[in-house]
């Protein structure tokens, strides 16, 4: 059924897109024929930001050529490697990205790492403009002792592991403990908690890797505490994710009623989203006072910051975490957590730190703000660097849903097109585009993976998934991906 | 109207998929829907998935049964289209190839809020009840108003003929939701 639907929509949109593009190309060629060469833009990173920026550029100018360079042989960034396996609807955006990649003026070049295989300077020479959309591949560290103990993971790695990110395939977390602590209260924290407590019968019908499924089968984790430094009114997750936790079968919310003192009174002044989220949390207190039967527990713990991780008797594995007890200064979204001087220890055999992703510098020639961990920019124009733009998490920081990334990518594309039309970008010079870069890559022994080659990997993954009753079984190894792509 | 809303229900994942196709296809008969419901009992389905609109309206055969819808796009331009009762507003945007950037990213599965539309007060009142799941996604929409709905959840009916909906401005500065930290 799903395939029929996808096919229906794809064919429909494809027909429309080609109709639209033909009409636009013709008029655009007439409009821009006074320029020397057609504008060539390249995008660094094949995640949502890259694809949405490309989509808007291709649409805005019928004479523009757009190449997307991606480090991995497979496209779609965090839609493939971040979005939880039980959120297949979110991944529908892949259908639109696929149409963009298949557009006649768009090329996808996977397996090319910018900053390593090719420098940004070289891209700037070959293209009229370069858009950095390389996401946030690092993670913020807790900055406390014990981070290297066994049983301590960053959410980034943990998510990468269950989603088949090649670099995380060896993670194999030991889930042989009853209590897990997740540090951070954003949606990623809730994704991790939900995956740990979801029934296997449900997960095995998703695209979670078989390897992760096996580990989860052996999991003893029954209780998850999700710890945040501020209070219920500052929690970073969104309501959909909290509702999903509440709806987990045989699972009960384990909140501390004391944490919610005075919260009901504050409700009336809150904006609707915050109000509904808070009401939902308050409701879990009531339901669970009723003493419903459950084998699993999950709960938020508020006003706590990590002080140190506590090792077990051998000093090798994590056995708990010491938390500073905070109080709030100020109120509302801006309230600050201030330590009271008290501490509290929580026992746990698994600790997942979900306090944020972080972008990394890509190339010495590209400005980077080490404090905010983004490429400094004004509406997507990289500061003091003509011809360089950015979009997505590297532009804005690692927050927001795909729709947020879409909007800011459209903004960057609009600005870029404006710069082409009003001067800053000189289109009178001829640029060789991907021709020049593929020649460089050849001399360096790097072979790009095209979009149709990715489609071979895709078909193989879907085929492997079918055998297991899953939408796909991801290939975990880059070498194997390349082998499938090139045979 | 009531028929359309009456057909809304909380559905399991597998049914959401099927009902999506059904809502797209012309003839969504009550019979098909109820037989699908049997396959996927929402109570048994462990994670209750979103409320997908199933437009339980038999497609009219004659074109004079079409409904007129006016879209005010982000640039202020009004686009007027004729559409069939039973279609969702997302169907209309897709089928008529309306130029609304990024509209319907999750393809009508209540997972994105990019299909956000703003209705006139009177029209809004006619749209009937809104599910918790639609509210949850709407809460993430930029420029949320008291008369906002998600277009993929709104089925056209004759009584909506002539309505005007506004596409909210998109802003690059949506920081109210947090996908990460
Ligand atoms: C765990 C998790 C779950 C999420 N779940 C949801 C959800 O359910 N719904 C939702 O709406 N949003 C969700 N999000 C948010 C969403 O994924 C982001 O908004 C979006 O992916 C950001 O897009 P991006 O393109 O900026 O970054 P990315 O998606 O990270 O894409 C960056 C791409 O650049 C590539 N790259 C990196 N370095 C280089 C280089 N040197 N050379 C070439 N290529 C490079 C990477 O391989 C990657 O493909 C989630 C995020 C996370 C982390
Ligand atoms: S299209 Fe995604 S929520 Fe309506």
XYZ file of C-alpha atoms and ligand atoms in Angstrom:
725
model
C 0.000 0.000 0.000
C 2.718 2.356 1.001
C 4.555 1.843 -2.248
C 1.449 2.465 -4.265
C 0.903 5.698 -2.444
C 4.481 6.816 -2.857
C 4.488 5.895 -6.501
C 1.221 7.707 -7.079
C 2.437 10.888 -5.527
C 5.879 10.719 -7.044
C 4.607 10.221 -10.568
C 2.078 12.936 -10.073
C 4.597 15.414 -8.756
C 7.205 14.418 -11.279
C 4.859 15.138 -14.163
C 3.991 18.469 -12.674
C 7.558 19.350 -11.892
C 8.769 18.615 -15.382
C 5.895 20.590 -16.868
C 6.703 23.503 -14.656
C 10.423 23.350 -15.227
C 10.147 23.167 -18.977
C 8.047 26.299 -19.021
C 10.379 28.060 -16.620
C 13.567 26.960 -18.358
C 12.419 28.402 -21.635
C 11.483 31.793 -20.263
C 14.494 31.839 -17.983
C 16.892 31.122 -20.838
C 15.441 34.036 -22.697
C 15.761 36.213 -19.632
C 19.284 35.346 -18.735
C 20.777 34.723 -22.148
C 22.722 37.961 -21.903
C 24.962 36.370 -19.256
C 28.119 34.600 -20.304
C 27.532 31.234 -18.694
C 24.794 29.565 -16.756
C 25.110 30.026 -13.009
C 26.694 27.057 -11.248
C 26.214 26.535 -7.560
C 27.382 23.708 -5.367
C 26.058 22.586 -2.038
C 28.139 20.897 0.641
C 26.037 18.287 2.429
C 23.145 16.167 1.205
C 20.781 16.536 4.180
C 17.471 18.422 4.304
C 19.228 21.805 4.180
C 21.147 20.816 1.051
C 18.120 19.437 -0.746
C 15.768 22.278 0.199
C 18.343 24.882 -0.834
C 18.834 23.076 -4.157
C 15.076 22.799 -4.701
C 14.582 26.513 -4.300
C 17.571 27.459 -6.456
C 16.467 25.197 -9.313
C 12.988 26.616 -9.156
C 14.064 30.239 -8.916
C 16.220 30.214 -12.038
C 15.671 28.015 -15.028
C 19.310 28.346 -16.080
C 20.934 27.380 -12.785
C 22.923 24.182 -12.315
C 23.222 22.773 -8.812
C 25.585 20.037 -7.607
C 25.227 18.469 -4.165
C 28.384 17.022 -2.589
C 27.858 14.540 0.236
C 30.477 12.821 2.345
C 28.639 9.495 2.550
C 27.673 7.365 -0.447
C 24.043 7.751 0.715
C 21.971 10.950 0.787
C 19.451 12.602 3.185
C 21.605 13.252 6.280
C 19.662 13.117 9.525
C 16.460 12.079 7.807
C 18.179 8.742 7.350
C 20.515 8.780 10.360
C 18.668 10.914 12.935
C 14.896 10.703 12.584
C 13.672 7.785 14.679
C 12.784 4.530 12.895
C 9.253 4.691 14.307
C 8.684 8.052 12.597
C 8.432 6.869 8.985
C 5.998 9.671 8.127
C 8.691 12.259 8.807
C 10.845 10.515 6.206
C 8.299 11.176 3.457
C 10.362 14.275 2.680
C 12.725 11.863 0.928
C 10.263 11.682 -1.985
C 10.638 15.392 -2.658
C 14.424 15.246 -2.197
C 14.554 12.414 -4.725
C 12.729 14.505 -7.301
C 15.167 17.340 -6.719
C 18.132 14.998 -7.168
C 16.619 13.641 -10.378
C 16.095 17.111 -11.809
C 17.955 17.574 -15.079
C 19.953 20.511 -13.727
C 20.874 18.831 -10.439
C 23.629 16.313 -9.703
C 24.340 14.389 -6.541
C 27.968 13.489 -5.869
C 28.159 11.183 -2.875
C 31.310 9.776 -1.296
C 33.069 13.144 -1.517
C 34.199 14.729 1.735
C 34.668 18.472 1.440
C 37.621 19.739 3.433
C 39.384 16.396 2.917
C 38.946 15.290 -0.706
C 38.365 18.785 -2.059
C 38.846 22.124 -0.331
C 36.239 24.846 -0.120
C 38.690 27.126 -1.975
C 38.722 24.691 -4.884
C 34.927 24.632 -4.906
C 34.838 28.417 -4.927
C 37.066 28.441 -7.982
C 34.848 25.992 -9.827
C 31.445 27.502 -8.941
C 29.789 30.914 -8.867
C 28.626 30.200 -5.321
C 29.125 27.558 -2.637
C 26.462 26.762 -0.033
C 27.575 25.064 3.179
C 24.835 22.728 4.453
C 26.962 20.222 6.254
C 24.900 19.995 9.427
C 26.186 19.412 12.936
C 28.357 16.356 13.130
C 29.794 16.876 16.595
C 28.161 16.827 19.972
C 28.396 19.002 23.030
C 30.172 17.244 25.823
C 28.956 17.251 29.421
C 32.332 18.527 30.551
C 32.336 16.384 33.699
C 34.645 13.587 34.808
C 33.775 10.029 33.903
C 32.568 10.684 30.365
C 34.793 7.891 29.105
C 33.363 5.188 31.381
C 31.786 2.172 29.699
C 28.028 2.588 29.485
C 28.225 6.330 28.751
C 27.183 7.402 25.256
C 26.326 10.572 23.450
C 22.802 10.555 22.024
C 24.387 11.294 18.665
C 26.285 8.013 18.703
C 23.399 6.068 20.194
C 20.975 7.367 17.559
C 23.589 6.781 14.859
C 23.906 3.194 16.068
C 20.229 2.273 15.928
C 19.854 4.133 12.631
C 22.810 2.441 10.929
C 25.286 5.318 10.671
C 28.456 3.572 9.426
C 30.751 5.246 11.954
C 28.620 3.945 14.853
C 28.244 0.353 13.765
C 30.679 -0.929 16.395
C 28.970 0.861 19.282
C 27.110 -2.240 20.524
C 25.869 -0.732 23.788
C 25.477 -3.078 26.727
C 21.847 -2.745 27.821
C 22.162 -5.128 30.728
C 20.941 -2.754 33.427
C 17.608 -1.715 34.801
C 17.867 2.057 34.957
C 19.074 4.371 32.224
C 19.534 8.094 32.619
C 19.154 10.382 29.641
C 20.657 13.789 30.163
C 18.756 16.492 28.294
C 15.039 16.873 27.684
C 14.768 17.654 23.993
C 13.130 15.550 21.320
C 16.274 13.539 20.706
C 16.308 12.529 24.383
C 12.716 11.362 24.052
C 13.504 9.498 20.808
C 16.209 7.577 22.641
C 13.984 6.824 25.628
C 11.123 5.726 23.394
C 13.265 3.403 21.322
C 14.632 1.823 24.519
C 11.121 1.174 25.870
C 9.235 0.341 22.664
C 7.976 -3.220 22.269
C 10.148 -5.208 19.882
C 7.142 -6.427 17.934
C 6.612 -2.879 16.891
C 10.241 -1.922 16.258
C 10.897 -4.962 14.109
C 8.520 -3.548 11.487
C 10.542 -0.320 11.206
C 13.854 0.368 9.483
C 15.834 0.097 12.733
C 18.953 -1.966 12.057
C 18.796 -5.687 12.733
C 21.882 -5.296 14.884
C 20.162 -2.766 17.148
C 17.086 -4.952 17.298
C 19.199 -7.848 18.595
C 20.720 -5.671 21.337
C 17.299 -4.342 22.301
C 16.028 -7.915 22.519
C 18.573 -8.551 25.264
C 17.899 -5.203 26.945
C 17.058 -5.187 30.648
C 16.327 -1.456 30.706
C 12.970 -0.917 32.422
C 13.235 2.565 33.846
C 14.388 5.747 32.159
C 14.920 9.064 33.873
C 15.147 12.065 31.605
C 17.055 14.806 33.364
C 17.019 18.535 32.639
C 18.678 21.493 34.247
C 15.567 23.685 34.317
C 11.894 23.183 35.227
C 8.754 21.817 33.527
C 7.973 25.220 31.989
C 11.334 25.310 30.189
C 11.384 21.772 28.840
C 12.758 21.639 25.281
C 10.839 18.711 23.796
C 7.601 19.089 21.875
C 4.207 17.712 22.765
C 4.036 15.023 20.096
C 7.066 13.282 21.584
C 5.677 13.465 25.143
C 2.373 12.031 23.952
C 4.253 9.168 22.322
C 5.932 8.381 25.648
C 2.578 8.433 27.405
C 1.094 6.114 24.795
C 3.818 3.475 25.117
C 2.102 0.244 26.137
C 2.755 -1.221 29.573
C 4.709 1.863 30.442
C 3.895 4.330 33.136
C 5.036 7.890 33.741
C 7.027 8.219 36.937
C 7.080 11.940 37.704
C 7.648 13.693 40.993
C 4.512 15.674 41.886
C 6.684 18.099 43.859
C 8.324 19.215 40.596
C 4.974 20.527 39.411
C 4.071 22.663 42.407
C 2.693 26.001 41.306
C 2.780 24.964 37.658
C -0.997 24.635 37.259
C -1.381 28.239 38.360
C 1.087 29.436 35.735
C -0.814 27.787 32.882
C -3.181 30.573 32.010
C -0.459 32.986 30.944
C 1.389 30.579 28.681
C 1.311 30.626 24.888
C -0.762 27.787 23.475
C 2.034 25.312 22.568
C 3.726 25.608 25.953
C 0.363 25.482 27.715
C -0.786 22.289 26.009
C 2.557 20.611 26.635
C 2.452 21.518 30.325
C -1.161 20.389 30.658
C -0.236 17.051 29.166
C 2.578 16.586 31.683
C 0.240 17.518 34.529
C -2.235 14.962 33.274
C 0.351 12.183 33.539
C 0.633 12.942 37.266
C -3.080 12.284 37.717
C -3.273 9.180 35.559
C -0.358 7.628 37.295
C -1.577 8.346 40.765
C -4.273 5.847 39.761
C -1.683 3.077 39.927
C -1.998 1.542 36.479
C -0.079 -1.707 35.952
C 3.150 -1.313 34.000
C 6.451 -3.071 33.603
C 8.314 -0.003 32.334
C 8.708 3.430 33.846
C 9.810 6.743 32.412
C 9.924 10.143 34.000
C 11.347 13.632 33.840
C 13.679 14.843 36.549
C 13.928 18.616 36.658
C 16.372 21.207 38.007
C 19.408 18.932 37.885
C 22.806 19.389 36.191
C 25.575 16.795 35.920
C 28.495 17.100 38.351
C 30.297 13.840 37.712
C 29.699 10.306 36.570
C 30.113 7.686 39.257
C 32.078 4.540 38.366
C 31.315 1.022 39.612
C 33.629 -0.873 42.000
C 36.083 -1.726 39.174
C 36.175 1.861 38.069
C 35.349 0.847 34.505
C 31.606 1.091 34.066
C 29.197 3.839 34.948
C 27.138 3.087 38.051
C 25.460 6.431 38.579
C 25.570 10.158 38.164
C 25.958 12.947 40.678
C 23.651 15.843 39.945
C 23.680 19.397 41.214
C 20.275 20.519 42.440
C 19.329 23.802 40.783
C 16.831 26.522 41.403
C 15.412 28.894 38.821
C 16.227 32.540 38.584
C 13.753 34.526 36.561
C 10.750 32.969 34.910
C 9.405 31.734 31.610
C 11.566 30.731 28.671
C 14.430 32.907 29.881
C 14.673 31.442 33.384
C 18.198 30.451 34.383
C 19.238 27.392 36.373
C 21.430 28.264 39.336
C 23.020 25.610 41.573
C 21.779 25.521 45.163
C 24.915 23.781 46.413
C 23.057 20.539 47.093
C 23.693 17.389 45.114
C 21.840 14.162 44.458
C 23.100 10.814 43.172
C 21.089 8.679 40.750
C 21.998 5.070 40.091
C 22.150 3.965 36.494
C 23.946 1.414 34.341
C 23.495 3.352 31.107
C 23.894 7.059 30.610
C 23.051 8.832 27.401
C 23.960 12.456 27.112
C 21.574 14.326 24.857
C 22.564 17.896 25.478
C 22.949 18.928 21.880
C 24.615 18.447 18.551
C 27.319 20.839 17.433
C 28.703 21.898 14.063
C 32.418 21.541 13.429
C 34.712 23.732 11.336
C 35.031 22.306 7.832
C 38.039 24.034 6.315
C 40.499 26.682 7.561
C 39.369 29.092 4.846
C 35.800 29.150 6.168
C 34.911 31.439 9.082
C 33.668 29.569 12.140
C 32.440 30.876 15.467
C 33.808 28.572 18.178
C 31.424 29.966 20.811
C 28.165 29.431 18.987
C 29.530 26.577 16.830
C 27.999 27.880 13.623
C 29.353 29.487 10.481
C 28.801 33.203 11.154
C 26.324 34.546 8.628
C 23.689 37.097 7.845
C 20.546 35.422 6.483
C 22.753 32.743 4.985
C 25.504 34.972 3.543
C 28.712 33.864 5.218
C 30.373 36.833 6.890
C 33.209 38.448 4.975
C 33.418 35.737 2.371
C 31.918 36.602 -1.009
C 30.415 33.667 -2.851
C 29.965 31.575 0.280
C 26.544 30.829 1.800
C 25.150 28.473 4.431
C 21.873 26.817 5.353
C 20.449 24.382 7.886
C 22.000 23.465 11.197
C 25.411 24.872 10.327
C 23.743 28.248 9.739
C 21.330 28.344 12.649
C 22.584 25.849 15.194
C 21.256 22.359 15.815
C 17.659 23.072 16.768
C 14.321 22.885 15.052
C 12.378 20.411 13.004
C 12.770 19.727 9.300
C 10.237 22.447 8.506
C 12.512 24.943 10.274
C 15.455 23.776 8.211
C 13.313 24.057 5.079
C 12.401 27.669 5.787
C 15.921 28.773 6.490
C 17.201 26.962 3.395
C 14.638 28.741 1.245
C 15.821 31.991 2.779
C 19.443 31.268 1.889
C 18.454 30.341 -1.660
C 16.441 33.548 -2.053
C 19.382 35.635 -0.861
C 21.751 33.817 -3.194
C 19.522 34.382 -6.217
C 19.172 38.018 -5.245
C 22.957 38.344 -5.122
C 23.136 36.873 -8.615
C 20.659 39.345 -9.933
C 21.867 42.464 -8.163
C 25.593 42.250 -8.463
C 27.645 40.679 -5.662
C 27.884 37.413 -7.583
C 29.567 37.908 -10.919
C 27.984 35.630 -13.507
C 29.975 36.965 -16.418
C 32.870 34.652 -15.593
C 32.594 31.159 -16.928
C 32.766 28.447 -14.281
C 33.478 24.825 -15.053
C 31.488 23.404 -12.140
C 31.526 19.690 -11.448
C 33.688 19.034 -14.511
C 36.626 20.703 -12.821
C 35.974 19.035 -9.469
C 35.512 15.524 -10.833
C 38.846 15.885 -12.613
C 40.499 16.872 -9.336
C 38.827 13.951 -7.587
C 40.034 11.569 -10.231
C 43.636 12.605 -9.719
C 43.101 12.089 -5.965
C 41.634 8.639 -6.411
C 38.144 9.598 -5.195
C 35.174 8.240 -7.125
C 31.827 9.963 -6.527
C 28.589 8.019 -6.129
C 25.843 9.357 -8.401
C 22.195 9.477 -7.477
C 21.358 6.523 -9.698
C 24.130 4.589 -7.981
C 22.551 5.472 -4.623
C 19.304 4.105 -6.024
C 21.046 0.765 -6.431
C 21.972 0.819 -2.751
C 18.404 1.838 -1.989
C 16.937 -1.094 -3.942
C 19.292 -3.512 -2.246
C 18.315 -2.184 1.191
C 14.627 -2.442 0.387
C 15.167 -5.985 -0.912
C 16.972 -7.002 2.295
C 14.221 -5.364 4.328
C 11.477 -7.251 2.526
C 12.984 -10.539 3.589
C 12.711 -9.372 7.213
C 9.305 -7.715 6.970
C 10.824 -4.250 7.295
C 10.691 -1.224 4.986
C 14.469 -1.526 4.544
C 17.555 -3.049 6.110
C 20.321 -0.482 5.948
C 23.790 -1.340 4.725
C 26.102 -0.434 7.620
C 29.440 -0.445 5.917
C 30.724 2.212 3.517
C 32.835 -0.288 1.543
C 29.797 -2.470 1.062
C 27.713 0.534 -0.013
C 30.330 1.371 -2.630
C 30.461 -2.190 -3.851
C 26.696 -2.251 -4.369
C 26.775 1.165 -6.022
C 29.425 0.207 -8.555
C 28.431 -3.301 -9.546
C -19.497 18.212 6.784
C -20.492 15.906 9.543
C -19.908 12.914 7.289
C -16.365 14.016 6.646
C -15.580 14.642 10.269
C -17.345 11.504 11.370
C -14.901 9.542 9.319
C -11.946 10.813 11.286
C -10.557 8.363 13.692
C -7.434 7.471 15.495
C -5.791 4.845 13.433
C -2.885 2.475 13.639
C 0.175 3.046 11.535
C -0.827 0.641 8.817
C -4.243 2.130 8.531
C -2.916 5.659 8.392
C -1.105 4.687 5.268
C -4.090 3.080 3.663
C -6.530 5.747 4.639
C -4.196 8.274 3.138
C -4.522 6.625 -0.226
C -8.215 6.308 0.227
C -8.580 9.957 0.980
C -6.664 10.648 -2.174
C -8.602 8.206 -4.297
C -12.014 9.313 -5.371
C -14.362 6.820 -3.820
C -13.775 6.259 -0.177
C -16.613 4.015 0.740
C -17.557 3.470 4.321
C -17.353 -0.230 3.689
C -13.701 -0.176 2.735
C -12.811 1.940 5.692
C -14.538 -0.224 8.224
C -12.975 -3.344 6.809
C -9.595 -1.693 7.079
C -10.335 -0.753 10.607
C -10.790 -4.359 11.453
C -7.303 -5.227 10.256
C -5.806 -2.651 12.519
C -7.515 -2.333 15.833
C -6.347 0.973 17.254
C -6.596 -0.352 20.788
C -4.269 -3.195 20.016
C -1.918 -1.077 18.015
C 0.736 -0.232 20.482
C 1.578 3.278 19.526
C -1.468 5.169 18.528
C -0.552 6.984 15.437
C -1.940 10.144 14.084
C -5.395 11.042 13.180
C -5.534 10.976 9.446
C -8.507 12.474 7.784
C -10.499 10.006 5.828
C -12.802 11.900 3.629
C -15.849 9.773 3.562
C -17.512 11.590 0.740
C -18.590 10.048 -2.495
C -17.055 11.871 -5.418
C -19.614 13.814 -7.370
C -19.855 12.976 -11.020
C -20.708 16.363 -12.415
C -18.331 19.233 -12.451
C -20.929 21.719 -11.200
C -20.573 20.014 -7.842
C -17.103 21.473 -7.549
C -16.209 23.757 -4.691
C -14.413 27.049 -5.199
C -11.450 27.742 -2.949
C -9.425 30.954 -2.826
C -5.871 30.739 -1.580
C -4.100 33.951 -0.591
C -0.462 33.106 -1.155
C 2.500 34.497 0.792
C 3.060 37.253 -1.749
C -0.538 38.405 -1.329
C -1.681 37.012 -4.666
C -5.051 35.229 -4.653
C -5.280 31.914 -6.471
C -8.785 30.665 -7.143
C -9.336 27.004 -7.932
C -12.219 24.607 -8.315
C -11.863 21.366 -6.417
C -13.882 18.286 -5.603
C -15.676 17.731 -2.333
C -13.927 14.997 -0.426
C -10.464 16.179 -1.353
C -8.283 17.592 1.376
C -6.746 21.022 0.936
C -3.393 19.273 0.532
C -4.860 17.251 -2.338
C -5.982 20.510 -3.915
C -2.547 22.097 -3.650
C -0.850 19.026 -5.129
C -3.365 18.271 -7.842
C -3.672 21.867 -8.999
C 0.064 22.385 -8.772
C -0.307 25.510 -6.678
C 2.957 27.327 -6.185
C 3.245 27.275 -2.392
C 6.841 26.644 -1.405
C 7.407 23.586 0.744
C 3.719 22.840 1.239
C 2.896 19.346 2.487
C 6.401 18.054 3.221
C 5.209 14.927 5.060
C 2.563 14.235 2.426
C -0.421 14.483 4.696
C 0.709 12.230 7.536
C 0.522 14.807 10.336
C 4.248 14.928 10.765
C 5.365 18.340 9.551
C 2.945 21.304 9.858
C 4.081 22.771 6.524
C 0.455 22.570 5.329
C -0.611 25.206 7.870
C -3.417 27.486 6.618
C -5.328 30.322 8.229
C -9.110 30.390 7.856
C -11.716 33.093 8.164
C -13.500 32.929 11.484
C -16.832 31.820 10.011
C -15.239 29.114 7.903
C -13.117 27.938 10.800
C -16.230 27.285 12.865
C -17.606 25.033 10.147
C -14.514 22.856 10.027
C -15.528 20.730 12.948
C -13.473 19.236 15.731
C -9.710 19.136 15.698
C -7.781 16.131 16.989
C -5.074 16.294 19.642
C -2.553 15.067 17.088
C -3.390 17.870 14.665
C -3.130 20.391 17.508
C 0.256 18.929 18.442
C 1.638 19.550 14.968
C -0.073 22.928 14.668
C 1.704 23.998 17.832
C 4.939 23.785 15.843
C 3.646 25.916 12.993
C 5.049 29.358 12.536
C 2.555 32.186 12.859
C -0.073 30.090 14.647
C -3.446 31.883 14.929
C -6.770 31.060 16.576
C -8.161 30.058 13.196
C -5.216 27.953 12.010
C -5.623 24.387 10.770
C -3.483 21.897 8.895
C -4.622 21.733 5.291
C -4.000 18.002 5.014
C -6.676 17.441 7.645
C -9.381 19.559 6.052
C -11.818 17.883 3.692
C -13.714 19.969 1.222
C -17.479 19.936 1.416
C -20.138 21.798 -0.532
C -20.752 24.058 2.429
C -17.201 25.380 2.187
C -17.806 26.639 -1.346
C -16.246 30.055 -1.894
C -14.028 29.990 1.175
C -10.774 31.898 1.388
C -7.694 30.515 3.119
C -4.457 32.332 3.752
C -1.023 30.771 3.487
C 0.909 32.041 6.508
C 4.194 33.744 5.910
C 7.063 31.408 6.414
C 9.807 32.697 8.584
C 13.349 31.552 8.762
C 13.232 32.301 12.411
C 11.123 29.545 13.873
C 12.829 28.856 17.112
C 9.905 27.805 19.185
C 10.498 24.113 18.557
C 13.588 22.215 19.377
C 14.556 19.130 17.453
C 17.737 18.467 19.261
C 18.964 19.722 22.563
C 18.119 12.340 16.428
C 17.343 13.339 15.636
C 16.000 13.126 15.385
C 15.271 14.067 14.654
N 13.955 13.822 14.423
C 13.218 14.720 13.736
C 11.844 14.496 13.499
O 11.273 13.479 13.902
N 11.153 15.438 12.800
C 11.751 16.568 12.326
O 11.095 17.385 11.693
N 13.069 16.812 12.541
C 13.803 15.915 13.231
N 15.136 16.178 13.469
C 15.726 17.431 12.962
C 16.226 17.328 11.509
O 16.892 16.114 11.334
C 17.115 18.528 11.160
O 16.319 19.688 11.193
C 17.756 18.464 9.785
O 18.243 17.196 9.483
C 18.911 19.446 9.652
O 19.357 19.392 8.318
P 20.839 19.720 7.815
O 20.813 19.442 6.364
O 21.234 21.059 8.300
O 21.808 18.676 8.553
P 22.037 17.121 8.318
O 20.738 16.416 8.204
O 22.962 16.684 9.375
O 22.772 17.007 6.911
C 24.131 17.343 6.749
C 24.754 16.459 5.667
O 26.064 16.943 5.357
C 26.952 15.851 5.213
N 28.320 16.317 5.489
C 28.871 16.610 6.672
N 30.134 16.994 6.538
C 30.410 16.952 5.222
C 31.581 17.232 4.438
N 32.732 17.637 5.026
N 31.525 17.069 3.106
C 30.367 16.646 2.513
N 29.255 16.371 3.201
C 29.266 16.529 4.533
C 26.448 14.847 6.234
O 26.894 13.535 5.935
C 24.933 15.010 6.099
O 24.400 14.158 5.113
C 15.891 15.241 14.194
C 17.243 15.462 14.466
C 17.968 14.532 15.167
C 19.405 14.785 15.457
S 1.327 17.717 5.216
Fe 2.541 17.374 6.950
S 1.176 17.811 8.555
Fe -0.044 18.194 6.816
